[in-house]
């Protein structure tokens, strides 16, 4: 029996792997640094649970989850991410995730989430669950969001957060030209003409949050 921990930061992976191994000594905790590696590891040995980061280089966490669930519909995936924007949480759940919590959570929250999802239950971090229950899904059903691919959504969020295109290319392991092409397509889909308008639209849609 094993858990697969997917995160592109080695220190983060190793820290949480050690925590989970200590709490679940009968489980083997395996690691993957990106979506491609996660897909290969799952094919080698199907885990009882995949703990998935949202933003990964190459194939995004959302796209990796979608592909895994297509191949293995019963596979349990728990998102563990810095992202806490509701449209992104909803996208993760729509991709087939069994749960979602943020990396701001205390270690015992992660442990509780792992236990619950392994037992076949859904788990959403309490603040996010409350927000999902109290927030209308108007933004989630926005046709402009629905028209985006998983990669476009990921780049849209990063651009709206103010991440430079060069850094997006580095983090996603794609070329600067590819980022530029995505930006052009996003502007067309979202009917905006400037980066500033894109940022404001991201705020309006709720995919980025303004610090209060």
CSV table of C-alpha atoms in Angstrom, one decimal:
chain,number,residue,atom,x,y,z
A,1,UNK,CA,0.0,0.0,0.0
A,2,UNK,CA,1.4,3.4,-0.9
A,3,UNK,CA,0.7,7.1,-1.2
A,4,UNK,CA,2.2,9.2,-4.0
A,5,UNK,CA,3.2,12.7,-3.1
A,6,UNK,CA,3.4,15.0,-6.2
A,7,UNK,CA,5.2,18.3,-5.7
A,8,UNK,CA,8.0,20.0,-7.6
A,9,UNK,CA,9.8,21.3,-4.5
A,10,UNK,CA,12.1,18.5,-3.2
A,11,UNK,CA,12.3,20.0,0.3
A,12,UNK,CA,8.5,20.2,0.6
A,13,UNK,CA,8.1,16.6,-0.7
A,14,UNK,CA,10.6,15.2,1.7
A,15,UNK,CA,9.3,17.1,4.7
A,16,UNK,CA,5.7,15.9,4.1
A,17,UNK,CA,6.8,12.4,3.1
A,18,UNK,CA,8.6,12.1,6.5
A,19,UNK,CA,5.5,13.4,8.3
A,20,UNK,CA,3.2,11.0,6.6
A,21,UNK,CA,5.5,8.0,7.0
A,22,UNK,CA,5.7,8.7,10.7
A,23,UNK,CA,1.9,8.8,11.0
A,24,UNK,CA,1.1,6.0,8.6
A,25,UNK,CA,4.0,3.5,9.1
A,26,UNK,CA,2.2,0.8,7.1
A,27,UNK,CA,2.1,3.0,4.1
A,28,UNK,CA,5.0,3.5,1.7
A,29,UNK,CA,5.2,7.2,0.7
A,30,UNK,CA,6.5,7.6,-2.9
A,31,UNK,CA,7.4,10.9,-4.6
A,32,UNK,CA,7.1,12.5,-8.0
A,33,UNK,CA,8.4,15.9,-9.0
A,34,UNK,CA,6.0,16.6,-11.9
A,35,UNK,CA,2.9,15.4,-13.7
A,36,UNK,CA,4.8,13.2,-16.2
A,37,UNK,CA,6.6,11.4,-13.4
A,38,UNK,CA,3.4,11.0,-11.4
A,39,UNK,CA,1.7,9.4,-14.4
A,40,UNK,CA,4.6,6.9,-14.8
A,41,UNK,CA,4.7,6.0,-11.1
A,42,UNK,CA,1.0,5.4,-11.0
A,43,UNK,CA,1.3,3.0,-13.9
A,44,UNK,CA,4.1,1.2,-12.2
A,45,UNK,CA,2.2,0.7,-8.9
A,46,UNK,CA,-1.3,2.2,-8.3
A,47,UNK,CA,-1.4,4.1,-5.0
A,48,UNK,CA,-4.2,4.3,-2.5
A,49,UNK,CA,-3.9,8.1,-2.6
A,50,UNK,CA,-2.3,10.8,-4.7
A,51,UNK,CA,-1.5,14.1,-2.9
A,52,UNK,CA,-1.3,16.6,-5.8
A,53,UNK,CA,0.1,20.1,-6.0
A,54,UNK,CA,-1.8,22.5,-8.2
A,55,UNK,CA,1.0,24.2,-10.1
A,56,UNK,CA,3.6,21.8,-11.6
A,57,UNK,CA,6.2,22.2,-14.3
A,58,UNK,CA,5.1,20.6,-17.6
A,59,UNK,CA,1.6,19.0,-17.1
A,60,UNK,CA,-0.3,20.9,-14.5
A,61,UNK,CA,-1.8,19.3,-11.4
A,62,UNK,CA,-5.2,19.7,-12.8
A,63,UNK,CA,-4.3,18.0,-16.1
A,64,UNK,CA,-2.4,15.3,-14.4
A,65,UNK,CA,-5.5,14.6,-12.2
A,66,UNK,CA,-7.8,14.5,-15.2
A,67,UNK,CA,-5.5,12.0,-17.0
A,68,UNK,CA,-5.1,9.8,-13.9
A,69,UNK,CA,-8.9,9.7,-13.3
A,70,UNK,CA,-9.6,8.9,-16.9
A,71,UNK,CA,-7.3,5.8,-16.6
A,72,UNK,CA,-8.3,5.0,-13.0
A,73,UNK,CA,-11.7,6.4,-12.1
A,74,UNK,CA,-11.5,5.0,-8.6
A,75,UNK,CA,-8.2,6.7,-7.8
A,76,UNK,CA,-8.3,9.1,-4.9
A,77,UNK,CA,-6.6,12.5,-5.4
A,78,UNK,CA,-6.2,15.1,-2.6
A,79,UNK,CA,-5.0,18.5,-3.8
A,80,UNK,CA,-2.5,20.2,-1.5
A,81,UNK,CA,-1.7,23.6,-2.8
A,82,UNK,CA,-0.9,27.3,-2.1
A,83,UNK,CA,-3.9,28.3,-4.3
A,84,UNK,CA,-7.0,29.0,-2.3
A,85,UNK,CA,-9.1,30.8,-4.9
A,86,UNK,CA,-12.6,29.3,-5.2
A,87,UNK,CA,-12.7,28.9,-9.0
A,88,UNK,CA,-9.5,26.9,-8.8
A,89,UNK,CA,-10.8,24.8,-6.0
A,90,UNK,CA,-13.9,24.1,-8.0
A,91,UNK,CA,-11.8,23.2,-11.1
A,92,UNK,CA,-9.8,20.7,-9.0
A,93,UNK,CA,-13.0,19.1,-7.7
A,94,UNK,CA,-14.5,19.0,-11.2
A,95,UNK,CA,-11.3,17.2,-12.4
A,96,UNK,CA,-12.1,14.4,-10.0
A,97,UNK,CA,-10.3,15.3,-6.8
A,98,UNK,CA,-11.6,13.9,-3.5
A,99,UNK,CA,-10.4,16.8,-1.5
A,100,UNK,CA,-8.6,20.1,-1.3
A,101,UNK,CA,-6.6,21.9,1.3
A,102,UNK,CA,-3.9,24.6,1.3
A,103,UNK,CA,-0.3,24.5,2.4
A,104,UNK,CA,-1.2,27.0,5.1
A,105,UNK,CA,-2.9,24.2,6.9
A,106,UNK,CA,-1.5,22.8,10.1
A,107,UNK,CA,0.2,19.3,9.8
A,108,UNK,CA,-2.7,17.7,11.7
A,109,UNK,CA,-5.2,19.0,9.1
A,110,UNK,CA,-3.2,17.3,6.4
A,111,UNK,CA,-3.2,14.1,8.4
A,112,UNK,CA,-6.9,14.3,9.0
A,113,UNK,CA,-7.5,14.9,5.3
A,114,UNK,CA,-5.4,11.9,4.3
A,115,UNK,CA,-7.2,9.6,6.8
A,116,UNK,CA,-10.6,10.8,5.6
A,117,UNK,CA,-9.9,10.5,1.9
A,118,UNK,CA,-8.3,7.1,2.3
A,119,UNK,CA,-11.5,6.0,4.1
A,120,UNK,CA,-13.5,7.0,1.0
A,121,UNK,CA,-14.8,10.4,2.2
A,122,UNK,CA,-14.4,13.8,0.6
A,123,UNK,CA,-12.4,16.4,2.5
A,124,UNK,CA,-12.3,20.2,1.9
A,125,UNK,CA,-10.4,22.4,4.3
A,126,UNK,CA,-13.0,24.1,6.6
A,127,UNK,CA,-12.4,27.7,5.5
A,128,UNK,CA,-12.7,26.7,1.9
A,129,UNK,CA,-15.7,24.5,2.5
A,130,UNK,CA,-17.5,27.4,4.2
A,131,UNK,CA,-16.6,29.8,1.3
A,132,UNK,CA,-17.8,27.3,-1.3
A,133,UNK,CA,-21.1,26.8,0.6
A,134,UNK,CA,-21.6,30.6,1.0
A,135,UNK,CA,-20.4,31.8,-2.4
A,136,UNK,CA,-22.6,31.6,-5.5
A,137,UNK,CA,-21.1,29.7,-8.4
A,138,UNK,CA,-21.6,32.4,-10.9
A,139,UNK,CA,-17.9,32.8,-11.5
A,140,UNK,CA,-17.4,29.0,-11.8
A,141,UNK,CA,-20.0,28.9,-14.6
A,142,UNK,CA,-18.5,31.9,-16.4
A,143,UNK,CA,-18.3,30.7,-20.0
A,144,UNK,CA,-14.9,32.4,-20.4
A,145,UNK,CA,-13.5,30.2,-17.6
A,146,UNK,CA,-15.2,27.1,-19.0
A,147,UNK,CA,-13.7,27.8,-22.4
A,148,UNK,CA,-10.1,27.7,-21.1
A,149,UNK,CA,-7.9,24.6,-21.2
A,150,UNK,CA,-6.3,23.6,-17.9
A,151,UNK,CA,-3.0,25.1,-19.0
A,152,UNK,CA,-4.6,28.3,-20.1
A,153,UNK,CA,-6.3,28.6,-16.7
A,154,UNK,CA,-3.0,28.0,-14.9
A,155,UNK,CA,-1.2,30.7,-17.0
A,156,UNK,CA,-4.2,33.1,-16.6
A,157,UNK,CA,-3.9,32.8,-12.8
A,158,UNK,CA,-0.2,33.3,-12.8
A,159,UNK,CA,-0.4,36.3,-15.1
A,160,UNK,CA,-3.3,37.8,-13.1
A,161,UNK,CA,-1.1,37.4,-9.9
A,162,UNK,CA,1.6,39.5,-11.7
A,163,UNK,CA,4.0,36.7,-12.4
A,164,UNK,CA,6.4,37.8,-15.2
A,165,UNK,CA,6.1,35.8,-18.4
A,166,UNK,CA,9.8,34.8,-18.2
A,167,UNK,CA,9.2,33.3,-14.7
A,168,UNK,CA,6.0,31.5,-15.9
A,169,UNK,CA,8.1,29.9,-18.7
A,170,UNK,CA,10.7,28.8,-16.2
A,171,UNK,CA,8.2,27.4,-13.7
A,172,UNK,CA,6.2,25.5,-16.3
A,173,UNK,CA,9.2,24.4,-18.3
A,174,UNK,CA,7.8,25.9,-21.5
A,175,UNK,CA,9.3,28.5,-23.8
A,176,UNK,CA,8.7,32.3,-23.5
A,177,UNK,CA,7.1,32.1,-26.9
A,178,UNK,CA,4.6,29.5,-25.8
A,179,UNK,CA,3.7,31.8,-22.8
A,180,UNK,CA,3.3,34.7,-25.3
A,181,UNK,CA,1.1,32.6,-27.5
A,182,UNK,CA,-1.1,31.7,-24.5
A,183,UNK,CA,-1.3,35.3,-23.5
A,184,UNK,CA,-2.5,36.3,-27.0
A,185,UNK,CA,-5.2,33.6,-27.0
A,186,UNK,CA,-6.3,34.5,-23.4
A,187,UNK,CA,-6.7,38.1,-24.4
A,188,UNK,CA,-8.9,37.1,-27.3
A,189,UNK,CA,-11.0,34.6,-25.2
A,190,UNK,CA,-11.4,37.1,-22.4
A,191,UNK,CA,-11.9,40.1,-24.7
A,192,UNK,CA,-9.2,42.2,-23.1
A,193,UNK,CA,-6.5,44.3,-24.8
A,194,UNK,CA,-3.9,44.7,-22.0
A,195,UNK,CA,-2.2,42.9,-19.2
A,196,UNK,CA,-3.8,45.4,-16.7
A,197,UNK,CA,-7.3,44.5,-17.9
A,198,UNK,CA,-6.4,40.8,-17.6
A,199,UNK,CA,-5.4,41.4,-13.9
A,200,UNK,CA,-8.6,43.3,-13.1
A,201,UNK,CA,-10.6,40.6,-14.8
A,202,UNK,CA,-8.8,37.9,-12.7
A,203,UNK,CA,-9.8,39.8,-9.6
A,204,UNK,CA,-13.4,40.2,-10.7
A,205,UNK,CA,-13.6,36.5,-11.5
A,206,UNK,CA,-12.2,35.6,-8.2
A,207,UNK,CA,-9.2,33.7,-9.5
A,208,UNK,CA,-6.8,36.0,-7.7
A,209,UNK,CA,-7.3,37.8,-4.4
A,210,UNK,CA,-6.4,41.3,-3.4
A,211,UNK,CA,-4.6,41.5,-0.1
A,212,UNK,CA,-6.7,43.4,2.4
